[in-house]
Amino acid sequence: MSIDDLLRLFGTKKSSLIGAGAEAQVFALNAQTVLRVSRQGSQKADVLARIHLLSKMALGAKEVRFEIPSVKDFGFKFGFHYTVENRLSGYPLSDALQQEAGMKRVNLVNDYLETSLQLHKLLIGETMFGEVGLGDPIRSLDLKDFLRRRAQKSLGVRRLSVDLDSFLDAIKESKQPQLVHLDYCPSNVMCSEGKIVGVLDFGGTTIAGGSAFNPIVATAFLDPAITPVATEHDHLQATDWLATLGPSDGNLAMKKWLAAYWSFCGKDEDIPLFKWCRRILSA
């Protein structure tokens, strides 16, 4: 059994690949739908948790101005979990950043940043903080308890010793758990005609947390050390924009938590991101 068997069943082949990440590969079926194939060995519980998350987000999707994935069908064949989903319009922001310049680029980057402020609207009525797209999630009634436990799990992957108390205290408590997309990056954002039109890859890196994390994530992913298609000017624009949102007392603390969380990337030898994590944690 191979992925070719599954693709053949759906009338497509490997050349229709339009995206790939740590969790899955995505193949175009037609102009309206895609086939998302989870990596071999993926857990059924994680696949079902993501499907449930997207179903819950459908109500919140009415409150934002961009598209998100929705699942039309799912199953398990030839050793692979799969979902059939709607195909979002536009093309990846990461591609656009390789082409656009001048004010068109500035405006596009700004829309990417502003769109991050809408992400929290996608999860309505959540009562617990924690992971919302995994089958065996870390959850808590207390935000900082969750942040601590999740950071410890990531740091344990590379056996890093970090004084979490040195920055967790500076993170503001949140009364209402809200959606945070910890992988809101240019490759997971679709754009068209200078505007963000879709956001992808909700799942394992989606949490119910404090909404203030979303602009921190968006800004961090415009650091060229993480996203090579971004420029220093893009990053400066992002940090200046972040400063306009209000007092920055907790921004560095949230950034350090992100570095602790993302440190699990060292397991997969994502060297640029792991180097960024080490740099931020030592700052």
PDB file of C-alpha atoms in Angstrom:
ATOM      1  CA  MET A   1       0.000   0.000   0.000  1.00  0.00           C
ATOM      2  CA  SER A   2       1.208   3.499  -0.812  1.00  0.00           C
ATOM      3  CA  ILE A   3      -0.071   7.025  -1.098  1.00  0.00           C
ATOM      4  CA  ASP A   4      -0.256   6.453  -4.858  1.00  0.00           C
ATOM      5  CA  ASP A   5      -3.077   3.984  -4.276  1.00  0.00           C
ATOM      6  CA  LEU A   6      -5.047   6.571  -2.338  1.00  0.00           C
ATOM      7  CA  LEU A   7      -4.408   9.283  -4.912  1.00  0.00           C
ATOM      8  CA  ARG A   8      -5.455   6.937  -7.698  1.00  0.00           C
ATOM      9  CA  LEU A   9      -8.708   6.256  -5.851  1.00  0.00           C
ATOM     10  CA  PHE A  10      -9.463   9.973  -5.924  1.00  0.00           C
ATOM     11  CA  GLY A  11      -8.423  10.364  -9.552  1.00  0.00           C
ATOM     12  CA  THR A  12      -5.287  12.385  -8.900  1.00  0.00           C
ATOM     13  CA  LYS A  13      -1.521  11.884  -8.567  1.00  0.00           C
ATOM     14  CA  LYS A  14       1.531  13.255  -6.813  1.00  0.00           C
ATOM     15  CA  SER A  15       1.992  16.028  -9.354  1.00  0.00           C
ATOM     16  CA  SER A  16      -1.195  17.633  -7.963  1.00  0.00           C
ATOM     17  CA  LEU A  17       0.576  18.379  -4.655  1.00  0.00           C
ATOM     18  CA  ILE A  18      -0.102  21.991  -3.628  1.00  0.00           C
ATOM     19  CA  GLY A  19       1.153  21.989  -0.062  1.00  0.00           C
ATOM     20  CA  ALA A  20       2.990  19.946   2.551  1.00  0.00           C
ATOM     21  CA  GLY A  21       3.746  20.257   6.235  1.00  0.00           C
ATOM     22  CA  ALA A  22       4.711  18.216   9.247  1.00  0.00           C
ATOM     23  CA  GLU A  23       1.168  16.895   9.677  1.00  0.00           C
ATOM     24  CA  ALA A  24      -0.055  16.315   6.119  1.00  0.00           C
ATOM     25  CA  GLN A  25       0.246  16.695   2.378  1.00  0.00           C
ATOM     26  CA  VAL A  26      -2.442  18.460   0.354  1.00  0.00           C
ATOM     27  CA  PHE A  27      -3.369  17.540  -3.219  1.00  0.00           C
ATOM     28  CA  ALA A  28      -5.690  19.400  -5.554  1.00  0.00           C
ATOM     29  CA  LEU A  29      -8.705  17.405  -6.695  1.00  0.00           C
ATOM     30  CA  ASN A  30     -10.360  20.188  -8.689  1.00  0.00           C
ATOM     31  CA  ALA A  31     -10.965  23.934  -8.504  1.00  0.00           C
ATOM     32  CA  GLN A  32     -13.220  23.526  -5.454  1.00  0.00           C
ATOM     33  CA  THR A  33     -11.745  20.703  -3.349  1.00  0.00           C
ATOM     34  CA  VAL A  34      -8.487  19.278  -2.036  1.00  0.00           C
ATOM     35  CA  LEU A  35      -7.416  15.959  -0.568  1.00  0.00           C
ATOM     36  CA  ARG A  36      -5.531  16.341   2.710  1.00  0.00           C
ATOM     37  CA  VAL A  37      -3.519  13.197   3.470  1.00  0.00           C
ATOM     38  CA  SER A  38      -2.159  12.868   6.991  1.00  0.00           C
ATOM     39  CA  ARG A  39       1.388  11.593   7.325  1.00  0.00           C
ATOM     40  CA  GLN A  40       1.666   7.825   7.632  1.00  0.00           C
ATOM     41  CA  GLY A  41       1.512   6.854  11.271  1.00  0.00           C
ATOM     42  CA  SER A  42      -0.812   9.718  12.199  1.00  0.00           C
ATOM     43  CA  GLN A  43      -3.162   8.977  15.064  1.00  0.00           C
ATOM     44  CA  LYS A  44      -6.862   8.645  14.344  1.00  0.00           C
ATOM     45  CA  ALA A  45      -7.635  10.631  17.500  1.00  0.00           C
ATOM     46  CA  ASP A  46      -5.637  13.611  16.200  1.00  0.00           C
ATOM     47  CA  VAL A  47      -7.358  13.496  12.815  1.00  0.00           C
ATOM     48  CA  LEU A  48     -10.794  13.377  14.438  1.00  0.00           C
ATOM     49  CA  ALA A  49      -9.877  16.169  16.853  1.00  0.00           C
ATOM     50  CA  ARG A  50      -8.939  18.411  13.935  1.00  0.00           C
ATOM     51  CA  ILE A  51     -12.196  17.603  12.151  1.00  0.00           C
ATOM     52  CA  HIS A  52     -14.111  18.445  15.328  1.00  0.00           C
ATOM     53  CA  LEU A  53     -12.180  21.700  15.716  1.00  0.00           C
ATOM     54  CA  LEU A  54     -12.966  22.823  12.159  1.00  0.00           C
ATOM     55  CA  SER A  55     -16.619  21.978  12.743  1.00  0.00           C
ATOM     56  CA  LYS A  56     -16.660  24.143  15.876  1.00  0.00           C
ATOM     57  CA  MET A  57     -14.915  26.953  14.007  1.00  0.00           C
ATOM     58  CA  ALA A  58     -17.585  27.027  11.298  1.00  0.00           C
ATOM     59  CA  LEU A  59     -19.769  29.290  13.431  1.00  0.00           C
ATOM     60  CA  GLY A  60     -16.917  31.675  14.186  1.00  0.00           C
ATOM     61  CA  ALA A  61     -15.978  31.734  10.492  1.00  0.00           C
ATOM     62  CA  LYS A  62     -19.046  33.898   9.905  1.00  0.00           C
ATOM     63  CA  GLU A  63     -17.398  36.597  12.032  1.00  0.00           C
ATOM     64  CA  VAL A  64     -14.198  36.967   9.981  1.00  0.00           C
ATOM     65  CA  ARG A  65     -13.478  38.189   6.458  1.00  0.00           C
ATOM     66  CA  PHE A  66     -11.349  35.260   5.311  1.00  0.00           C
ATOM     67  CA  GLU A  67     -11.972  31.621   4.427  1.00  0.00           C
ATOM     68  CA  ILE A  68     -10.943  28.643   6.520  1.00  0.00           C
ATOM     69  CA  PRO A  69     -10.925  24.918   5.681  1.00  0.00           C
ATOM     70  CA  SER A  70     -14.072  22.843   6.102  1.00  0.00           C
ATOM     71  CA  VAL A  71     -14.245  19.056   5.932  1.00  0.00           C
ATOM     72  CA  LYS A  72     -16.596  17.488   3.384  1.00  0.00           C
ATOM     73  CA  ASP A  73     -15.567  13.860   3.870  1.00  0.00           C
ATOM     74  CA  PHE A  74     -12.958  11.807   5.720  1.00  0.00           C
ATOM     75  CA  GLY A  75     -11.754   8.257   6.034  1.00  0.00           C
ATOM     76  CA  PHE A  76      -8.870   5.801   6.255  1.00  0.00           C
ATOM     77  CA  LYS A  77      -7.641   3.825   3.258  1.00  0.00           C
ATOM     78  CA  PHE A  78      -4.358   2.230   2.165  1.00  0.00           C
ATOM     79  CA  GLY A  79      -2.782   3.095   5.529  1.00  0.00           C
ATOM     80  CA  PHE A  80      -3.566   6.817   5.386  1.00  0.00           C
ATOM     81  CA  HIS A  81      -6.069   9.054   7.145  1.00  0.00           C
ATOM     82  CA  TYR A  82      -7.516  11.600   4.742  1.00  0.00           C
ATOM     83  CA  THR A  83     -10.011  14.438   4.553  1.00  0.00           C
ATOM     84  CA  VAL A  84     -11.663  16.029   1.555  1.00  0.00           C
ATOM     85  CA  GLU A  85     -11.870  19.780   2.113  1.00  0.00           C
ATOM     86  CA  ASN A  86     -12.813  22.991   0.358  1.00  0.00           C
ATOM     87  CA  ARG A  87     -10.040  24.587  -1.657  1.00  0.00           C
ATOM     88  CA  LEU A  88      -9.321  28.122  -0.501  1.00  0.00           C
ATOM     89  CA  SER A  89      -8.975  30.877  -3.065  1.00  0.00           C
ATOM     90  CA  GLY A  90      -5.820  32.892  -3.657  1.00  0.00           C
ATOM     91  CA  TYR A  91      -2.191  31.832  -3.313  1.00  0.00           C
ATOM     92  CA  PRO A  92       0.241  31.637  -0.388  1.00  0.00           C
ATOM     93  CA  LEU A  93       1.527  34.884   1.071  1.00  0.00           C
ATOM     94  CA  SER A  94       4.980  33.283   1.079  1.00  0.00           C
ATOM     95  CA  ASP A  95       4.818  33.232  -2.736  1.00  0.00           C
ATOM     96  CA  ALA A  96       3.618  36.835  -2.852  1.00  0.00           C
ATOM     97  CA  LEU A  97       6.525  37.966  -0.684  1.00  0.00           C
ATOM     98  CA  GLN A  98       8.908  36.675  -3.322  1.00  0.00           C
ATOM     99  CA  GLN A  99       7.313  38.976  -5.900  1.00  0.00           C
ATOM    100  CA  GLU A 100       5.790  42.104  -4.361  1.00  0.00           C
ATOM    101  CA  ALA A 101       7.748  45.261  -3.582  1.00  0.00           C
ATOM    102  CA  GLY A 102       7.108  48.883  -2.639  1.00  0.00           C
ATOM    103  CA  MET A 103       3.756  49.968  -1.259  1.00  0.00           C
ATOM    104  CA  LYS A 104       2.005  46.856  -2.557  1.00  0.00           C
ATOM    105  CA  ARG A 105       4.239  44.773  -0.300  1.00  0.00           C
ATOM    106  CA  VAL A 106       3.804  47.138   2.650  1.00  0.00           C
ATOM    107  CA  ASN A 107       0.014  47.019   2.321  1.00  0.00           C
ATOM    108  CA  LEU A 108      -0.028  43.237   1.953  1.00  0.00           C
ATOM    109  CA  VAL A 109       2.139  42.752   5.039  1.00  0.00           C
ATOM    110  CA  ASN A 110      -0.102  45.134   6.949  1.00  0.00           C
ATOM    111  CA  ASP A 111      -3.206  43.171   5.968  1.00  0.00           C
ATOM    112  CA  TYR A 112      -1.525  39.954   7.105  1.00  0.00           C
ATOM    113  CA  LEU A 113      -0.840  41.581  10.472  1.00  0.00           C
ATOM    114  CA  GLU A 114      -4.323  43.082  10.825  1.00  0.00           C
ATOM    115  CA  THR A 115      -5.929  39.767   9.914  1.00  0.00           C
ATOM    116  CA  SER A 116      -4.179  38.124  12.873  1.00  0.00           C
ATOM    117  CA  LEU A 117      -6.374  40.272  15.126  1.00  0.00           C
ATOM    118  CA  GLN A 118      -9.474  38.462  13.830  1.00  0.00           C
ATOM    119  CA  LEU A 119      -8.294  34.912  14.514  1.00  0.00           C
ATOM    120  CA  HIS A 120      -9.632  34.785  18.074  1.00  0.00           C
ATOM    121  CA  LYS A 121     -13.205  35.131  16.749  1.00  0.00           C
ATOM    122  CA  LEU A 122     -13.037  31.643  15.233  1.00  0.00           C
ATOM    123  CA  LEU A 123     -13.586  29.797  18.516  1.00  0.00           C
ATOM    124  CA  ILE A 124     -16.851  30.537  20.303  1.00  0.00           C
ATOM    125  CA  GLY A 125     -17.879  29.262  23.719  1.00  0.00           C
ATOM    126  CA  GLU A 126     -14.638  27.480  24.662  1.00  0.00           C
ATOM    127  CA  THR A 127     -14.400  26.934  28.435  1.00  0.00           C
ATOM    128  CA  MET A 128     -10.885  25.510  28.886  1.00  0.00           C
ATOM    129  CA  PHE A 129      -7.415  26.681  27.912  1.00  0.00           C
ATOM    130  CA  GLY A 130      -5.189  24.329  25.964  1.00  0.00           C
ATOM    131  CA  GLU A 131      -4.747  22.345  22.795  1.00  0.00           C
ATOM    132  CA  VAL A 132      -7.906  22.025  20.731  1.00  0.00           C
ATOM    133  CA  GLY A 133      -6.770  20.108  17.659  1.00  0.00           C
ATOM    134  CA  LEU A 134      -5.151  17.025  19.203  1.00  0.00           C
ATOM    135  CA  GLY A 135      -6.578  13.745  20.396  1.00  0.00           C
ATOM    136  CA  ASP A 136      -4.658  13.745  23.692  1.00  0.00           C
ATOM    137  CA  PRO A 137      -4.518  17.447  24.525  1.00  0.00           C
ATOM    138  CA  ILE A 138      -3.013  19.358  27.409  1.00  0.00           C
ATOM    139  CA  ARG A 139      -5.936  21.329  28.878  1.00  0.00           C
ATOM    140  CA  SER A 140      -6.462  23.454  31.973  1.00  0.00           C
ATOM    141  CA  LEU A 141      -8.921  25.879  33.548  1.00  0.00           C
ATOM    142  CA  ASP A 142      -5.949  28.201  34.128  1.00  0.00           C
ATOM    143  CA  LEU A 143      -4.061  29.801  31.225  1.00  0.00           C
ATOM    144  CA  LYS A 144      -0.665  29.953  32.903  1.00  0.00           C
ATOM    145  CA  ASP A 145      -0.931  26.386  34.093  1.00  0.00           C
ATOM    146  CA  PHE A 146      -1.463  25.303  30.501  1.00  0.00           C
ATOM    147  CA  LEU A 147       1.335  27.534  29.185  1.00  0.00           C
ATOM    148  CA  ARG A 148       3.751  26.084  31.730  1.00  0.00           C
ATOM    149  CA  ARG A 149       2.855  22.454  31.029  1.00  0.00           C
ATOM    150  CA  ARG A 150       2.951  22.878  27.257  1.00  0.00           C
ATOM    151  CA  ALA A 151       6.283  24.706  27.329  1.00  0.00           C
ATOM    152  CA  GLN A 152       7.776  22.002  29.546  1.00  0.00           C
ATOM    153  CA  LYS A 153       6.690  19.341  27.057  1.00  0.00           C
ATOM    154  CA  SER A 154       8.423  21.091  24.157  1.00  0.00           C
ATOM    155  CA  LEU A 155      11.569  21.906  26.107  1.00  0.00           C
ATOM    156  CA  GLY A 156      11.784  18.281  27.138  1.00  0.00           C
ATOM    157  CA  VAL A 157      12.181  17.203  23.506  1.00  0.00           C
ATOM    158  CA  ARG A 158      15.667  18.711  23.412  1.00  0.00           C
ATOM    159  CA  ARG A 159      16.195  18.575  27.184  1.00  0.00           C
ATOM    160  CA  LEU A 160      16.484  22.338  27.431  1.00  0.00           C
ATOM    161  CA  SER A 161      16.552  23.926  30.873  1.00  0.00           C
ATOM    162  CA  VAL A 162      14.653  27.209  30.925  1.00  0.00           C
ATOM    163  CA  ASP A 163      13.445  29.266  33.892  1.00  0.00           C
ATOM    164  CA  LEU A 164       9.787  29.572  32.870  1.00  0.00           C
ATOM    165  CA  ASP A 165       8.966  31.685  35.930  1.00  0.00           C
ATOM    166  CA  SER A 166      11.272  34.389  34.569  1.00  0.00           C
ATOM    167  CA  PHE A 167       8.689  35.287  31.939  1.00  0.00           C
ATOM    168  CA  LEU A 168       5.399  33.476  32.617  1.00  0.00           C
ATOM    169  CA  ASP A 169       4.500  35.930  35.396  1.00  0.00           C
ATOM    170  CA  ALA A 170       4.568  38.785  32.875  1.00  0.00           C
ATOM    171  CA  ILE A 171       1.939  37.187  30.628  1.00  0.00           C
ATOM    172  CA  LYS A 172      -1.476  38.674  31.242  1.00  0.00           C
ATOM    173  CA  GLU A 173      -4.234  36.342  32.386  1.00  0.00           C
ATOM    174  CA  SER A 174      -7.149  35.767  30.039  1.00  0.00           C
ATOM    175  CA  LYS A 175     -10.672  35.185  31.362  1.00  0.00           C
ATOM    176  CA  GLN A 176     -12.050  33.702  28.148  1.00  0.00           C
ATOM    177  CA  PRO A 177     -10.164  31.022  26.176  1.00  0.00           C
ATOM    178  CA  GLN A 178      -9.842  32.238  22.581  1.00  0.00           C
ATOM    179  CA  LEU A 179      -8.360  30.722  19.459  1.00  0.00           C
ATOM    180  CA  VAL A 180      -4.629  31.179  18.934  1.00  0.00           C
ATOM    181  CA  HIS A 181      -3.077  29.910  15.704  1.00  0.00           C
ATOM    182  CA  LEU A 182       0.503  29.091  16.651  1.00  0.00           C
ATOM    183  CA  ASP A 183       1.360  28.465  12.985  1.00  0.00           C
ATOM    184  CA  TYR A 184      -0.030  31.694  11.517  1.00  0.00           C
ATOM    185  CA  CYS A 185       2.786  32.190   9.029  1.00  0.00           C
ATOM    186  CA  PRO A 186       3.092  33.376   5.395  1.00  0.00           C
ATOM    187  CA  SER A 187       2.936  29.827   4.005  1.00  0.00           C
ATOM    188  CA  ASN A 188      -0.357  29.188   5.826  1.00  0.00           C
ATOM    189  CA  VAL A 189      -2.045  32.397   4.703  1.00  0.00           C
ATOM    190  CA  MET A 190      -3.674  32.859   1.301  1.00  0.00           C
ATOM    191  CA  CYS A 191      -3.851  36.208  -0.455  1.00  0.00           C
ATOM    192  CA  SER A 192      -5.366  37.738  -3.578  1.00  0.00           C
ATOM    193  CA  GLU A 193      -5.321  41.250  -4.999  1.00  0.00           C
ATOM    194  CA  GLY A 194      -3.371  42.602  -2.047  1.00  0.00           C
ATOM    195  CA  LYS A 195      -5.631  41.130   0.641  1.00  0.00           C
ATOM    196  CA  ILE A 196      -5.594  38.090   2.904  1.00  0.00           C
ATOM    197  CA  VAL A 197      -8.409  35.793   1.776  1.00  0.00           C
ATOM    198  CA  GLY A 198      -7.777  32.538   3.637  1.00  0.00           C
ATOM    199  CA  VAL A 199      -5.988  30.947   6.597  1.00  0.00           C
ATOM    200  CA  LEU A 200      -4.895  27.292   6.652  1.00  0.00           C
ATOM    201  CA  ASP A 201      -3.388  24.586   8.841  1.00  0.00           C
ATOM    202  CA  PHE A 202      -5.495  24.706  11.957  1.00  0.00           C
ATOM    203  CA  GLY A 203      -4.962  21.579  14.045  1.00  0.00           C
ATOM    204  CA  GLY A 204      -2.061  20.413  16.175  1.00  0.00           C
ATOM    205  CA  THR A 205      -0.701  23.933  16.649  1.00  0.00           C
ATOM    206  CA  THR A 206      -4.055  25.530  17.457  1.00  0.00           C
ATOM    207  CA  ILE A 207      -4.814  26.349  21.073  1.00  0.00           C
ATOM    208  CA  ALA A 208      -7.436  28.069  23.189  1.00  0.00           C
ATOM    209  CA  GLY A 209      -5.421  30.764  24.912  1.00  0.00           C
ATOM    210  CA  GLY A 210      -5.079  34.513  25.185  1.00  0.00           C
ATOM    211  CA  SER A 211      -5.873  36.379  21.962  1.00  0.00           C
ATOM    212  CA  ALA A 212      -2.863  38.668  22.511  1.00  0.00           C
ATOM    213  CA  PHE A 213      -0.665  35.805  21.323  1.00  0.00           C
ATOM    214  CA  ASN A 214      -1.934  36.051  17.728  1.00  0.00           C
ATOM    215  CA  PRO A 215      -0.217  39.341  16.787  1.00  0.00           C
ATOM    216  CA  ILE A 216       2.946  38.113  18.542  1.00  0.00           C
ATOM    217  CA  VAL A 217       2.931  34.981  16.379  1.00  0.00           C
ATOM    218  CA  ALA A 218       2.262  36.989  13.210  1.00  0.00           C
ATOM    219  CA  THR A 219       5.129  39.364  13.974  1.00  0.00           C
ATOM    220  CA  ALA A 220       7.569  36.587  14.888  1.00  0.00           C
ATOM    221  CA  PHE A 221       6.963  34.813  11.576  1.00  0.00           C
ATOM    222  CA  LEU A 222       8.092  37.914   9.683  1.00  0.00           C
ATOM    223  CA  ASP A 223      11.572  37.550  11.150  1.00  0.00           C
ATOM    224  CA  PRO A 224      13.847  36.563   8.221  1.00  0.00           C
ATOM    225  CA  ALA A 225      15.615  34.146  10.577  1.00  0.00           C
ATOM    226  CA  ILE A 226      12.424  32.053  10.522  1.00  0.00           C
ATOM    227  CA  THR A 227      10.867  33.011   7.185  1.00  0.00           C
ATOM    228  CA  PRO A 228      13.579  33.632   4.552  1.00  0.00           C
ATOM    229  CA  VAL A 229      11.153  35.292   2.086  1.00  0.00           C
ATOM    230  CA  ALA A 230      10.522  38.011   4.680  1.00  0.00           C
ATOM    231  CA  THR A 231      12.887  40.970   4.822  1.00  0.00           C
ATOM    232  CA  GLU A 232      14.280  43.041   7.670  1.00  0.00           C
ATOM    233  CA  HIS A 233      11.964  45.820   6.470  1.00  0.00           C
ATOM    234  CA  ASP A 234       8.965  43.478   6.779  1.00  0.00           C
ATOM    235  CA  HIS A 235      10.010  42.589  10.321  1.00  0.00           C
ATOM    236  CA  LEU A 236      10.545  46.232  11.271  1.00  0.00           C
ATOM    237  CA  GLN A 237       7.109  47.061   9.867  1.00  0.00           C
ATOM    238  CA  ALA A 238       5.636  44.264  11.965  1.00  0.00           C
ATOM    239  CA  THR A 239       7.361  45.282  15.199  1.00  0.00           C
ATOM    240  CA  ASP A 240       6.321  48.916  14.676  1.00  0.00           C
ATOM    241  CA  TRP A 241       2.736  47.760  14.073  1.00  0.00           C
ATOM    242  CA  LEU A 242       2.822  45.615  17.209  1.00  0.00           C
ATOM    243  CA  ALA A 243       3.892  48.642  19.228  1.00  0.00           C
ATOM    244  CA  THR A 244       0.753  50.513  18.134  1.00  0.00           C
ATOM    245  CA  LEU A 245      -1.484  47.895  19.780  1.00  0.00           C
ATOM    246  CA  GLY A 246      -0.637  49.073  23.277  1.00  0.00           C
ATOM    247  CA  PRO A 247       1.810  48.571  26.158  1.00  0.00           C
ATOM    248  CA  SER A 248       4.471  45.997  25.373  1.00  0.00           C
ATOM    249  CA  ASP A 249       5.134  44.777  28.925  1.00  0.00           C
ATOM    250  CA  GLY A 250       4.033  41.234  28.150  1.00  0.00           C
ATOM    251  CA  ASN A 251       5.159  41.039  24.522  1.00  0.00           C
ATOM    252  CA  LEU A 252       8.658  39.747  25.241  1.00  0.00           C
ATOM    253  CA  ALA A 253       7.256  37.236  27.720  1.00  0.00           C
ATOM    254  CA  MET A 254       4.800  35.900  25.114  1.00  0.00           C
ATOM    255  CA  LYS A 255       7.604  35.786  22.557  1.00  0.00           C
ATOM    256  CA  LYS A 256       9.734  33.770  24.974  1.00  0.00           C
ATOM    257  CA  TRP A 257       6.867  31.356  25.552  1.00  0.00           C
ATOM    258  CA  LEU A 258       6.577  30.911  21.781  1.00  0.00           C
ATOM    259  CA  ALA A 259      10.292  30.151  21.648  1.00  0.00           C
ATOM    260  CA  ALA A 260       9.864  27.576  24.417  1.00  0.00           C
ATOM    261  CA  TYR A 261       6.868  26.050  22.635  1.00  0.00           C
ATOM    262  CA  TRP A 262       8.491  26.017  19.185  1.00  0.00           C
ATOM    263  CA  SER A 263      11.675  24.437  20.588  1.00  0.00           C
ATOM    264  CA  PHE A 264      10.181  21.016  19.800  1.00  0.00           C
ATOM    265  CA  CYS A 265      11.187  21.784  16.195  1.00  0.00           C
ATOM    266  CA  GLY A 266      14.707  20.728  17.149  1.00  0.00           C
ATOM    267  CA  LYS A 267      13.471  17.142  17.036  1.00  0.00           C
ATOM    268  CA  ASP A 268      12.829  17.530  13.302  1.00  0.00           C
ATOM    269  CA  GLU A 269      16.100  19.389  12.678  1.00  0.00           C
ATOM    270  CA  ASP A 270      14.376  22.663  11.741  1.00  0.00           C
ATOM    271  CA  ILE A 271      17.667  24.415  12.431  1.00  0.00           C
ATOM    272  CA  PRO A 272      16.722  28.050  11.554  1.00  0.00           C
ATOM    273  CA  LEU A 273      13.651  28.027  13.802  1.00  0.00           C
ATOM    274  CA  PHE A 274      15.482  26.171  16.572  1.00  0.00           C
ATOM    275  CA  LYS A 275      18.330  28.719  16.469  1.00  0.00           C
ATOM    276  CA  TRP A 276      15.724  31.494  16.747  1.00  0.00           C
ATOM    277  CA  CYS A 277      14.220  29.763  19.781  1.00  0.00           C
ATOM    278  CA  ARG A 278      17.580  29.496  21.509  1.00  0.00           C
ATOM    279  CA  ARG A 279      18.345  33.162  20.750  1.00  0.00           C
ATOM    280  CA  ILE A 280      15.038  34.431  22.104  1.00  0.00           C
ATOM    281  CA  LEU A 281      15.174  32.272  25.227  1.00  0.00           C
ATOM    282  CA  SER A 282      18.648  33.540  26.050  1.00  0.00           C
ATOM    283  CA  ALA A 283      17.731  37.221  25.523  1.00  0.00           C
TER     284      ALA A 283
END
